[in-house]
């Protein structure tokens, strides 16, 4: 069974940092791009960042560019999101997502096949 | 960045009826890189359709997607009680950003 389990969320003050992790299982992790998508309370979906299978294609939403860094460790079947300079508007449920396209070349050319249950990030003083 | 506008915002129908949801893009979506997701309260989204018209694994054939360019549609041939949820379209054909529509709520009449 394909499974994505996020961790690392919590309450953090504005300007501080947080690192999210996602443990993947049930599929060949290094064949697929991975993404982070967030959803603010009561709001819609917002793509945050994506990373290709070999980390050679990485992209960010403008809202997080320069503050967030996505990375992956294929040996550990894990995805990460380092979030710095957090703002109140970053408050959201963060989903780890598996892309549907095997060996995607451009990370933005990918639909989202499998979603984790999310980890909540609250930025507040 | 491509902006996706979904309509209607809310659709009230009864089980057994046919439903049509619309997603319009501010510019052409290349290669029909358009997907649809279903989200129920307290749950993660679920992929229904990708490539504008391909059903994801395990999705029943009462769901169908169509369209190209700037106009896309998700159609339910016959609504089941479990279909009442929020639906999002997504384009993934345009750099630099993947974008979602604002969602359509499908509610029981």
Short mmCIF file of N, CA, C and O in Angstrom, two decimals, chain A residues 35 37 39 43-47 59-62 65 95 100 106-113 115-117, chain B residues 1 33 35 37 39 42-47 50 57 88 90 92-102:
data_model
loop_
_atom_site.label_atom_id
_atom_site.label_comp_id
_atom_site.label_asym_id
_atom_site.label_seq_id
_atom_site.Cartn_x
_atom_site.Cartn_y
_atom_site.Cartn_z
N UNK A 35 5.95 16.51 -4.10
CA UNK A 35 5.52 17.90 -3.96
C UNK A 35 5.00 18.17 -2.54
O UNK A 35 4.62 17.23 -1.82
N UNK A 37 1.94 20.58 -0.93
CA UNK A 37 0.76 21.38 -1.21
C UNK A 37 0.17 21.78 0.13
O UNK A 37 0.14 20.97 1.06
N UNK A 39 -2.96 23.94 2.52
CA UNK A 39 -4.35 24.38 2.55
C UNK A 39 -4.58 25.14 3.85
O UNK A 39 -4.56 24.55 4.93
N UNK A 43 -9.82 27.16 3.44
CA UNK A 43 -9.48 27.71 2.11
C UNK A 43 -9.19 26.60 1.11
O UNK A 43 -9.31 25.41 1.41
N UNK A 44 -8.77 27.01 -0.08
CA UNK A 44 -8.48 26.07 -1.14
C UNK A 44 -7.05 25.56 -1.09
O UNK A 44 -6.32 25.78 -0.13
N UNK A 45 -6.67 24.88 -2.18
CA UNK A 45 -5.36 24.24 -2.27
C UNK A 45 -4.35 25.18 -2.91
O UNK A 45 -4.67 25.89 -3.86
N UNK A 46 -3.12 25.14 -2.40
CA UNK A 46 -2.04 25.93 -2.97
C UNK A 46 -0.81 25.05 -3.09
O UNK A 46 -0.29 24.54 -2.08
N UNK A 47 -0.31 24.89 -4.31
CA UNK A 47 0.95 24.18 -4.51
C UNK A 47 2.07 25.03 -3.94
O UNK A 47 2.13 26.23 -4.15
N UNK A 59 11.08 23.49 -8.10
CA UNK A 59 10.30 24.71 -8.33
C UNK A 59 9.55 25.08 -7.07
O UNK A 59 9.24 24.23 -6.23
N UNK A 60 9.27 26.38 -6.98
CA UNK A 60 8.58 26.93 -5.81
C UNK A 60 7.48 27.89 -6.26
O UNK A 60 7.61 28.56 -7.29
N UNK A 61 6.45 27.98 -5.44
CA UNK A 61 5.48 29.05 -5.63
C UNK A 61 6.13 30.37 -5.27
O UNK A 61 7.02 30.43 -4.41
N UNK A 62 5.69 31.43 -5.91
CA UNK A 62 6.26 32.75 -5.63
C UNK A 62 6.12 33.13 -4.16
O UNK A 62 6.97 33.81 -3.60
N UNK A 65 9.13 31.40 -2.37
CA UNK A 65 10.47 31.42 -2.98
C UNK A 65 11.42 32.26 -2.15
O UNK A 65 11.08 33.36 -1.71
N UNK A 95 0.46 19.18 2.96
CA UNK A 95 0.37 17.82 2.44
C UNK A 95 1.63 17.45 1.67
O UNK A 95 2.13 18.24 0.84
N UNK A 100 2.27 11.78 -10.32
CA UNK A 100 1.76 10.63 -11.06
C UNK A 100 2.70 10.21 -12.19
O UNK A 100 2.64 9.07 -12.65
N UNK A 106 10.24 17.98 -16.13
CA UNK A 106 9.92 19.29 -15.58
C UNK A 106 8.94 19.09 -14.43
O UNK A 106 7.83 18.60 -14.64
N UNK A 107 9.36 19.44 -13.25
CA UNK A 107 8.59 19.05 -12.07
C UNK A 107 7.18 19.66 -12.07
O UNK A 107 6.26 19.09 -11.49
N UNK A 108 7.00 20.79 -12.75
CA UNK A 108 5.67 21.40 -12.78
C UNK A 108 4.70 20.63 -13.69
O UNK A 108 3.50 20.85 -13.62
N UNK A 109 5.20 19.75 -14.54
CA UNK A 109 4.34 18.98 -15.45
C UNK A 109 3.93 17.67 -14.80
O UNK A 109 4.27 16.58 -15.28
N UNK A 110 3.20 17.76 -13.72
CA UNK A 110 2.92 16.56 -12.93
C UNK A 110 1.61 16.74 -12.18
O UNK A 110 1.40 17.78 -11.51
N UNK A 111 0.74 15.76 -12.27
CA UNK A 111 -0.47 15.75 -11.44
C UNK A 111 -0.15 15.02 -10.14
O UNK A 111 0.89 14.38 -10.01
N UNK A 112 -1.07 15.09 -9.20
CA UNK A 112 -0.79 14.64 -7.84
C UNK A 112 -1.61 13.38 -7.52
O UNK A 112 -2.80 13.45 -7.27
N UNK A 113 -0.92 12.25 -7.53
CA UNK A 113 -1.62 10.97 -7.46
C UNK A 113 -1.98 10.53 -6.05
O UNK A 113 -3.08 10.05 -5.80
N UNK A 115 -1.79 11.49 -1.79
CA UNK A 115 -1.63 12.53 -0.79
C UNK A 115 -1.51 11.92 0.60
O UNK A 115 -2.18 10.95 0.92
N UNK A 116 -0.63 12.53 1.42
CA UNK A 116 -0.62 12.17 2.82
C UNK A 116 -1.79 12.81 3.54
O UNK A 116 -2.63 13.47 2.91
N UNK A 117 -1.86 12.63 4.83
CA UNK A 117 -2.95 13.21 5.63
C UNK A 117 -2.63 14.62 6.10
O UNK A 117 -3.52 15.32 6.60
N UNK B 1 1.34 33.53 -14.63
CA UNK B 1 0.70 32.42 -13.94
C UNK B 1 -0.74 32.24 -14.47
O UNK B 1 -1.46 33.21 -14.65
N UNK B 33 -2.77 19.53 -19.75
CA UNK B 33 -2.30 19.18 -18.40
C UNK B 33 -3.28 19.75 -17.38
O UNK B 33 -2.98 20.71 -16.66
N UNK B 35 -6.08 18.57 -14.29
CA UNK B 35 -6.52 17.50 -13.40
C UNK B 35 -7.70 17.96 -12.55
O UNK B 35 -7.91 19.17 -12.37
N UNK B 37 -9.69 17.05 -8.71
CA UNK B 37 -9.56 16.40 -7.41
C UNK B 37 -10.88 16.53 -6.65
O UNK B 37 -11.60 17.53 -6.79
N UNK B 39 -12.38 16.49 -2.69
CA UNK B 39 -12.01 16.57 -1.28
C UNK B 39 -13.26 16.55 -0.41
O UNK B 39 -14.15 17.39 -0.57
N UNK B 42 -12.38 16.94 6.21
CA UNK B 42 -11.43 16.24 7.06
C UNK B 42 -10.54 15.24 6.35
O UNK B 42 -9.79 14.51 7.01
N UNK B 43 -10.62 15.21 5.02
CA UNK B 43 -9.81 14.26 4.25
C UNK B 43 -8.87 14.99 3.29
O UNK B 43 -9.12 16.14 2.91
N UNK B 44 -7.84 14.30 2.89
CA UNK B 44 -6.96 14.82 1.86
C UNK B 44 -7.65 14.74 0.50
O UNK B 44 -8.56 13.92 0.30
N UNK B 45 -7.26 15.57 -0.42
CA UNK B 45 -7.82 15.48 -1.78
C UNK B 45 -7.49 14.13 -2.42
O UNK B 45 -6.52 13.47 -2.04
N UNK B 46 -8.32 13.76 -3.39
CA UNK B 46 -8.13 12.52 -4.14
C UNK B 46 -8.14 12.84 -5.62
O UNK B 46 -9.06 13.55 -6.09
N UNK B 47 -7.15 12.32 -6.34
CA UNK B 47 -7.09 12.55 -7.79
C UNK B 47 -8.19 11.77 -8.48
O UNK B 47 -8.34 10.57 -8.28
N UNK B 50 -6.77 13.13 -14.74
CA UNK B 50 -5.55 13.83 -15.14
C UNK B 50 -5.48 13.83 -16.67
O UNK B 50 -6.21 13.07 -17.32
N UNK B 57 -6.49 5.71 -11.16
CA UNK B 57 -6.72 4.33 -10.74
C UNK B 57 -7.86 4.26 -9.73
O UNK B 57 -7.88 4.99 -8.74
N UNK B 88 -11.80 20.42 -7.07
CA UNK B 88 -10.82 21.40 -7.53
C UNK B 88 -10.26 20.97 -8.88
O UNK B 88 -9.96 19.79 -9.08
N UNK B 90 -6.95 21.71 -11.50
CA UNK B 90 -5.54 22.06 -11.36
C UNK B 90 -4.91 22.04 -12.74
O UNK B 90 -5.15 21.11 -13.52
N UNK B 92 -1.19 21.88 -14.68
CA UNK B 92 0.21 21.56 -14.40
C UNK B 92 1.03 21.60 -15.68
O UNK B 92 2.02 20.88 -15.83
N UNK B 93 0.62 22.46 -16.62
CA UNK B 93 1.33 22.54 -17.89
C UNK B 93 2.11 23.81 -18.08
O UNK B 93 2.73 24.02 -19.13
N UNK B 94 2.10 24.66 -17.07
CA UNK B 94 2.71 25.98 -17.24
C UNK B 94 3.70 26.28 -16.14
O UNK B 94 3.33 26.29 -14.96
N UNK B 95 4.95 26.50 -16.54
CA UNK B 95 5.91 27.02 -15.57
C UNK B 95 5.64 28.49 -15.36
O UNK B 95 5.13 29.16 -16.26
N UNK B 96 5.99 29.11 -14.24
CA UNK B 96 6.70 28.46 -13.15
C UNK B 96 5.82 27.76 -12.13
O UNK B 96 6.35 27.10 -11.25
N UNK B 97 4.50 27.95 -12.22
CA UNK B 97 3.68 27.47 -11.10
C UNK B 97 2.57 26.53 -11.52
O UNK B 97 1.95 26.70 -12.57
N UNK B 98 2.33 25.56 -10.68
CA UNK B 98 1.13 24.74 -10.74
C UNK B 98 0.04 25.52 -10.00
O UNK B 98 0.29 26.06 -8.92
N UNK B 99 -1.14 25.60 -10.57
CA UNK B 99 -2.20 26.37 -9.92
C UNK B 99 -3.50 25.56 -9.83
O UNK B 99 -3.75 24.67 -10.66
N UNK B 100 -4.30 25.90 -8.83
CA UNK B 100 -5.60 25.28 -8.61
C UNK B 100 -6.70 26.31 -8.80
O UNK B 100 -6.49 27.51 -8.59
N UNK B 101 -7.88 25.82 -9.15
CA UNK B 101 -9.06 26.65 -9.10
C UNK B 101 -9.50 26.81 -7.66
O UNK B 101 -8.98 26.16 -6.74
N UNK B 102 -10.50 27.65 -7.45
CA UNK B 102 -10.93 27.98 -6.09
C UNK B 102 -11.89 26.93 -5.53
O UNK B 102 -12.21 26.96 -4.34
#
